[in-house]
């Protein structure tokens, strides 16, 4: 009878499975991470373009033309994420939550696009009035980007990072309420009505960012991060 030293070494199939799963998941996670962070970056790029417009670095017409390219890049990243999700078994969030998060980020960029389009359509005046709104939007998306990136690096930080994004998004809403009060207290001229529509659109950007942060928080807590 062979001794323990003479017995052939048999590798545990579970150990091999864990190594395969870790290696496969690394490549899959990298694809998902690139697609989702690419979407957030496109939203941030759109916000930066709106910021350049209100700071008079580009005209509304130029911004409207450029936002189409930004939106196209965001759509490409979303399409890639959806494709990867259909082939992925393991992800930092449930597939449904990742899909919802991707859709919410897409809504952020779509609403920024609407603001830029309407700014050109309404021939935006006194652009500096919109700076506090757009600056707050940029800050909120930057916070959201940090939260999304944490999914793959330090997932336990996702809930707090998402909360930071929600706080930043609320700054957009506060700016809207203050400016809306001024409009209501003044003369409702055609200019005032256009101004009201534009700040309302920016307020909706803040709402969309808040929605994305909520989805991210819910998904992270569901996973026990």
GROMACS .gro file of C-alpha atoms in nm:
model
  225
    1UNK     CA    1   0.000   0.000   0.000
    2UNK     CA    2   0.140   0.340  -0.099
    3UNK     CA    3   0.228   0.588   0.169
    4UNK     CA    4   0.088   0.943   0.166
    5UNK     CA    5   0.418   1.070   0.022
    6UNK     CA    6   0.392   0.819  -0.266
    7UNK     CA    7   0.032   0.900  -0.351
    8UNK     CA    8  -0.002   1.110  -0.671
    9UNK     CA    9  -0.104   1.471  -0.614
   10UNK     CA   10  -0.453   1.537  -0.742
   11UNK     CA   11  -0.547   1.901  -0.786
   12UNK     CA   12  -0.884   1.990  -0.646
   13UNK     CA   13  -1.137   2.060  -0.924
   14UNK     CA   14  -1.285   2.334  -0.704
   15UNK     CA   15  -0.946   2.500  -0.680
   16UNK     CA   16  -0.911   2.490  -1.058
   17UNK     CA   17  -1.264   2.627  -1.093
   18UNK     CA   18  -1.187   2.916  -0.858
   19UNK     CA   19  -0.873   3.004  -1.054
   20UNK     CA   20  -1.063   2.989  -1.385
   21UNK     CA   21  -1.347   3.196  -1.243
   22UNK     CA   22  -1.105   3.458  -1.111
   23UNK     CA   23  -0.920   3.481  -1.443
   24UNK     CA   24  -1.239   3.488  -1.652
   25UNK     CA   25  -1.405   3.738  -1.422
   26UNK     CA   26  -1.106   3.971  -1.446
   27UNK     CA   27  -1.144   4.001  -1.822
   28UNK     CA   28  -1.521   4.030  -1.802
   29UNK     CA   29  -1.507   4.293  -1.529
   30UNK     CA   30  -1.256   4.494  -1.730
   31UNK     CA   31  -1.494   4.506  -2.026
   32UNK     CA   32  -1.788   4.610  -1.809
   33UNK     CA   33  -1.579   4.866  -1.624
   34UNK     CA   34  -1.457   5.022  -1.949
   35UNK     CA   35  -1.808   5.044  -2.092
   36UNK     CA   36  -1.978   5.185  -1.781
   37UNK     CA   37  -1.704   5.434  -1.694
   38UNK     CA   38  -1.698   5.529  -2.061
   39UNK     CA   39  -2.065   5.617  -2.035
   40UNK     CA   40  -2.008   5.832  -1.728
   41UNK     CA   41  -1.713   6.000  -1.897
   42UNK     CA   42  -1.933   6.084  -2.197
   43UNK     CA   43  -2.187   6.245  -1.962
   44UNK     CA   44  -1.904   6.441  -1.799
   45UNK     CA   45  -1.780   6.546  -2.142
   46UNK     CA   46  -2.128   6.671  -2.226
   47UNK     CA   47  -2.143   6.869  -1.901
   48UNK     CA   48  -1.798   7.017  -1.972
   49UNK     CA   49  -1.923   7.124  -2.315
   50UNK     CA   50  -2.226   7.295  -2.157
   51UNK     CA   51  -1.984   7.460  -1.914
   52UNK     CA   52  -1.773   7.588  -2.202
   53UNK     CA   53  -2.088   7.725  -2.364
   54UNK     CA   54  -2.206   7.922  -2.061
   55UNK     CA   55  -1.849   8.050  -2.014
   56UNK     CA   56  -1.860   8.177  -2.374
   57UNK     CA   57  -1.575   7.954  -2.493
   58UNK     CA   58  -1.802   7.807  -2.761
   59UNK     CA   59  -2.123   7.938  -2.913
   60UNK     CA   60  -2.455   7.761  -2.852
   61UNK     CA   61  -2.459   7.653  -3.216
   62UNK     CA   62  -2.109   7.504  -3.185
   63UNK     CA   63  -2.201   7.330  -2.862
   64UNK     CA   64  -2.514   7.185  -3.022
   65UNK     CA   65  -2.307   7.045  -3.307
   66UNK     CA   66  -2.043   6.896  -3.076
   67UNK     CA   67  -2.289   6.743  -2.829
   68UNK     CA   68  -2.409   6.511  -3.106
   69UNK     CA   69  -2.063   6.350  -3.120
   70UNK     CA   70  -2.051   6.320  -2.741
   71UNK     CA   71  -2.393   6.156  -2.737
   72UNK     CA   72  -2.280   5.912  -3.006
   73UNK     CA   73  -1.982   5.806  -2.792
   74UNK     CA   74  -2.209   5.759  -2.493
   75UNK     CA   75  -2.445   5.544  -2.702
   76UNK     CA   76  -2.152   5.330  -2.817
   77UNK     CA   77  -2.043   5.269  -2.458
   78UNK     CA   78  -2.398   5.180  -2.356
   79UNK     CA   79  -2.431   4.937  -2.648
   80UNK     CA   80  -2.102   4.775  -2.548
   81UNK     CA   81  -2.216   4.740  -2.188
   82UNK     CA   82  -2.546   4.579  -2.290
   83UNK     CA   83  -2.357   4.336  -2.514
   84UNK     CA   84  -2.113   4.245  -2.235
   85UNK     CA   85  -2.394   4.197  -1.986
   86UNK     CA   86  -2.554   3.938  -2.212
   87UNK     CA   87  -2.234   3.732  -2.195
   88UNK     CA   88  -2.142   3.790  -1.831
   89UNK     CA   89  -2.220   3.561  -1.541
   90UNK     CA   90  -2.028   3.748  -1.272
   91UNK     CA   91  -2.038   4.125  -1.216
   92UNK     CA   92  -2.000   4.367  -0.922
   93UNK     CA   93  -2.376   4.435  -0.935
   94UNK     CA   94  -2.673   4.231  -1.051
   95UNK     CA   95  -2.717   4.251  -1.426
   96UNK     CA   96  -3.055   4.421  -1.385
   97UNK     CA   97  -2.902   4.688  -1.160
   98UNK     CA   98  -2.613   4.748  -1.401
   99UNK     CA   99  -2.861   4.786  -1.686
  100UNK     CA  100  -3.070   5.032  -1.482
  101UNK     CA  101  -2.756   5.226  -1.389
  102UNK     CA  102  -2.649   5.243  -1.753
  103UNK     CA  103  -2.994   5.367  -1.854
  104UNK     CA  104  -2.988   5.635  -1.580
  105UNK     CA  105  -2.648   5.759  -1.694
  106UNK     CA  106  -2.780   5.769  -2.049
  107UNK     CA  107  -3.068   5.985  -1.922
  108UNK     CA  108  -2.815   6.227  -1.768
  109UNK     CA  109  -2.642   6.279  -2.102
  110UNK     CA  110  -2.972   6.302  -2.291
  111UNK     CA  111  -3.093   6.580  -2.060
  112UNK     CA  112  -2.765   6.771  -2.096
  113UNK     CA  113  -2.807   6.740  -2.473
  114UNK     CA  114  -3.159   6.885  -2.443
  115UNK     CA  115  -3.024   7.183  -2.246
  116UNK     CA  116  -2.758   7.254  -2.510
  117UNK     CA  117  -3.009   7.216  -2.793
  118UNK     CA  118  -3.262   7.445  -2.628
  119UNK     CA  119  -2.992   7.700  -2.542
  120UNK     CA  120  -2.925   7.731  -2.914
  121UNK     CA  121  -3.294   7.721  -3.003
  122UNK     CA  122  -3.385   7.995  -2.752
  123UNK     CA  123  -3.074   8.201  -2.830
  124UNK     CA  124  -2.953   8.190  -2.471
  125UNK     CA  125  -2.885   8.530  -2.312
  126UNK     CA  126  -2.679   8.634  -2.010
  127UNK     CA  127  -2.494   8.303  -2.007
  128UNK     CA  128  -2.315   8.367  -1.677
  129UNK     CA  129  -2.651   8.319  -1.500
  130UNK     CA  130  -2.626   7.947  -1.577
  131UNK     CA  131  -2.273   7.897  -1.444
  132UNK     CA  132  -2.372   7.790  -1.089
  133UNK     CA  133  -2.607   7.529  -1.235
  134UNK     CA  134  -2.360   7.384  -1.482
  135UNK     CA  135  -2.071   7.394  -1.233
  136UNK     CA  136  -2.286   7.196  -0.990
  137UNK     CA  137  -2.375   6.947  -1.264
  138UNK     CA  138  -2.007   6.891  -1.346
  139UNK     CA  139  -1.924   6.839  -0.977
  140UNK     CA  140  -2.212   6.592  -0.937
  141UNK     CA  141  -2.110   6.385  -1.239
  142UNK     CA  142  -1.750   6.379  -1.117
  143UNK     CA  143  -1.875   6.239  -0.786
  144UNK     CA  144  -2.086   5.983  -0.972
  145UNK     CA  145  -1.782   5.884  -1.177
  146UNK     CA  146  -1.584   5.820  -0.857
  147UNK     CA  147  -1.867   5.604  -0.723
  148UNK     CA  148  -1.883   5.398  -1.042
  149UNK     CA  149  -1.506   5.348  -1.048
  150UNK     CA  150  -1.520   5.230  -0.686
  151UNK     CA  151  -1.732   4.933  -0.795
  152UNK     CA  152  -1.420   4.761  -0.923
  153UNK     CA  153  -1.157   4.901  -0.686
  154UNK     CA  154  -1.318   4.947  -0.344
  155UNK     CA  155  -1.687   4.843  -0.363
  156UNK     CA  156  -1.737   4.902   0.011
  157UNK     CA  157  -1.702   5.274  -0.061
  158UNK     CA  158  -1.976   5.281  -0.325
  159UNK     CA  159  -2.264   5.377  -0.090
  160UNK     CA  160  -2.074   5.675   0.054
  161UNK     CA  161  -1.946   5.783  -0.287
  162UNK     CA  162  -2.301   5.762  -0.421
  163UNK     CA  163  -2.419   5.978  -0.133
  164UNK     CA  164  -2.160   6.240  -0.231
  165UNK     CA  165  -2.306   6.239  -0.583
  166UNK     CA  166  -2.658   6.284  -0.443
  167UNK     CA  167  -2.546   6.579  -0.229
  168UNK     CA  168  -2.382   6.741  -0.531
  169UNK     CA  169  -2.696   6.684  -0.738
  170UNK     CA  170  -2.906   6.856  -0.472
  171UNK     CA  171  -2.693   7.169  -0.521
  172UNK     CA  172  -2.838   7.189  -0.873
  173UNK     CA  173  -3.190   7.176  -0.733
  174UNK     CA  174  -3.115   7.449  -0.476
  175UNK     CA  175  -2.979   7.674  -0.750
  176UNK     CA  176  -3.294   7.610  -0.952
  177UNK     CA  177  -3.526   7.696  -0.663
  178UNK     CA  178  -3.344   8.023  -0.593
  179UNK     CA  179  -3.347   8.128  -0.957
  180UNK     CA  180  -3.708   8.022  -1.008
  181UNK     CA  181  -3.811   8.240  -0.713
  182UNK     CA  182  -3.654   8.539  -0.888
  183UNK     CA  183  -3.842   8.463  -1.208
  184UNK     CA  184  -4.178   8.432  -1.031
  185UNK     CA  185  -4.115   8.755  -0.845
  186UNK     CA  186  -4.043   8.945  -1.166
  187UNK     CA  187  -4.214   9.019  -1.495
  188UNK     CA  188  -4.304   8.708  -1.697
  189UNK     CA  189  -4.159   8.828  -2.027
  190UNK     CA  190  -4.069   8.601  -2.321
  191UNK     CA  191  -3.708   8.616  -2.202
  192UNK     CA  192  -3.810   8.508  -1.852
  193UNK     CA  193  -4.009   8.217  -1.990
  194UNK     CA  194  -3.712   8.097  -2.196
  195UNK     CA  195  -3.488   8.135  -1.893
  196UNK     CA  196  -3.732   7.932  -1.684
  197UNK     CA  197  -3.730   7.648  -1.936
  198UNK     CA  198  -3.351   7.637  -1.949
  199UNK     CA  199  -3.299   7.628  -1.573
  200UNK     CA  200  -3.575   7.368  -1.548
  201UNK     CA  201  -3.380   7.152  -1.793
  202UNK     CA  202  -3.068   7.184  -1.576
  203UNK     CA  203  -3.271   7.094  -1.270
  204UNK     CA  204  -3.374   6.776  -1.450
  205UNK     CA  205  -3.007   6.695  -1.510
  206UNK     CA  206  -2.963   6.703  -1.132
  207UNK     CA  207  -3.266   6.475  -1.091
  208UNK     CA  208  -3.120   6.224  -1.339
  209UNK     CA  209  -2.786   6.221  -1.157
  210UNK     CA  210  -2.968   6.163  -0.829
  211UNK     CA  211  -3.157   5.873  -0.990
  212UNK     CA  212  -2.831   5.716  -1.110
  213UNK     CA  213  -2.680   5.747  -0.763
  214UNK     CA  214  -2.989   5.581  -0.613
  215UNK     CA  215  -2.961   5.285  -0.851
  216UNK     CA  216  -2.593   5.249  -0.769
  217UNK     CA  217  -2.661   5.260  -0.395
  218UNK     CA  218  -2.944   5.007  -0.416
  219UNK     CA  219  -2.735   4.768  -0.621
  220UNK     CA  220  -2.435   4.798  -0.388
  221UNK     CA  221  -2.641   4.740  -0.075
  222UNK     CA  222  -2.810   4.441  -0.238
  223UNK     CA  223  -2.465   4.289  -0.283
  224UNK     CA  224  -2.374   4.367   0.077
  225UNK     CA  225  -2.103   4.623   0.005
   0.00000   0.00000   0.00000
